[in-house]
């Protein structure tokens, strides 16, 4: 069971998040704090596995609190919960496990808890019961006049669009100015493989593979994508070497 802390200066936001967390069987004790200073006092007495931090709190804000927690012997995994998209870059500089936008959706929160579980399972690199949290690879994407950060492991597949590439995630798609060939080379070690001149897919998100058909294809995030005959041997090799199987 995962013990957590919610720090937010708005009690309705605490109540809502506490209720959603209580619905997840992996969550145990849920502590609450209405300010950064109260959170520090509480964590001095009662260490937790994860901290859900609002960014905009008076006095000690969420980022200040996160920096203070880095000095704790038992450092919790960090999840920022905010209505502000523009703090994502700083959040992941602090090795945050996740960055949730309000209002928080149940399925999105469940993914955050899964990431906390993964972080807690990571091998320790120093003494003490501190969970090792590896900052995920982040990508800067532009939406209108706003730049936000998304995690590479959220990208299901990439679609070539001229000198640009469109990154498809579960929630949206984003256009970045980067040739597909560069992404293919840079992301190969992260489990991405080219299946067509127009598509690069994440092996971790494959749900169906049809390589013996007249028109070979793979299915990712509900989209059936063609596999070119030229790239078919490379895809077979990657699947066999990773001993991957499509998700049920």
XYZ file of C-alpha atoms in Angstrom, residues 66 70 75-80 88-98 119 132-136 151:
26
model
C 9.826 19.795 -3.764
C 15.120 16.497 -1.775
C 12.323 11.399 -0.286
C 8.838 10.791 -1.707
C 8.062 10.453 -5.395
C 6.712 13.786 -6.636
C 3.556 14.457 -8.620
C 2.561 18.053 -9.334
C 6.007 21.242 -16.556
C 9.627 21.853 -17.518
C 10.635 22.921 -14.006
C 8.626 20.038 -12.552
C 10.572 17.434 -14.483
C 13.853 19.194 -13.724
C 12.956 18.252 -10.149
C 12.601 14.587 -11.239
C 8.828 14.598 -10.886
C 7.150 11.299 -11.630
C 4.193 13.052 -13.233
C 9.606 4.452 -9.270
C 14.995 6.169 -6.913
C 13.078 8.336 -9.378
C 14.504 8.613 -12.873
C 13.382 11.719 -14.722
C 11.562 10.637 -17.899
C 6.835 12.426 -21.785
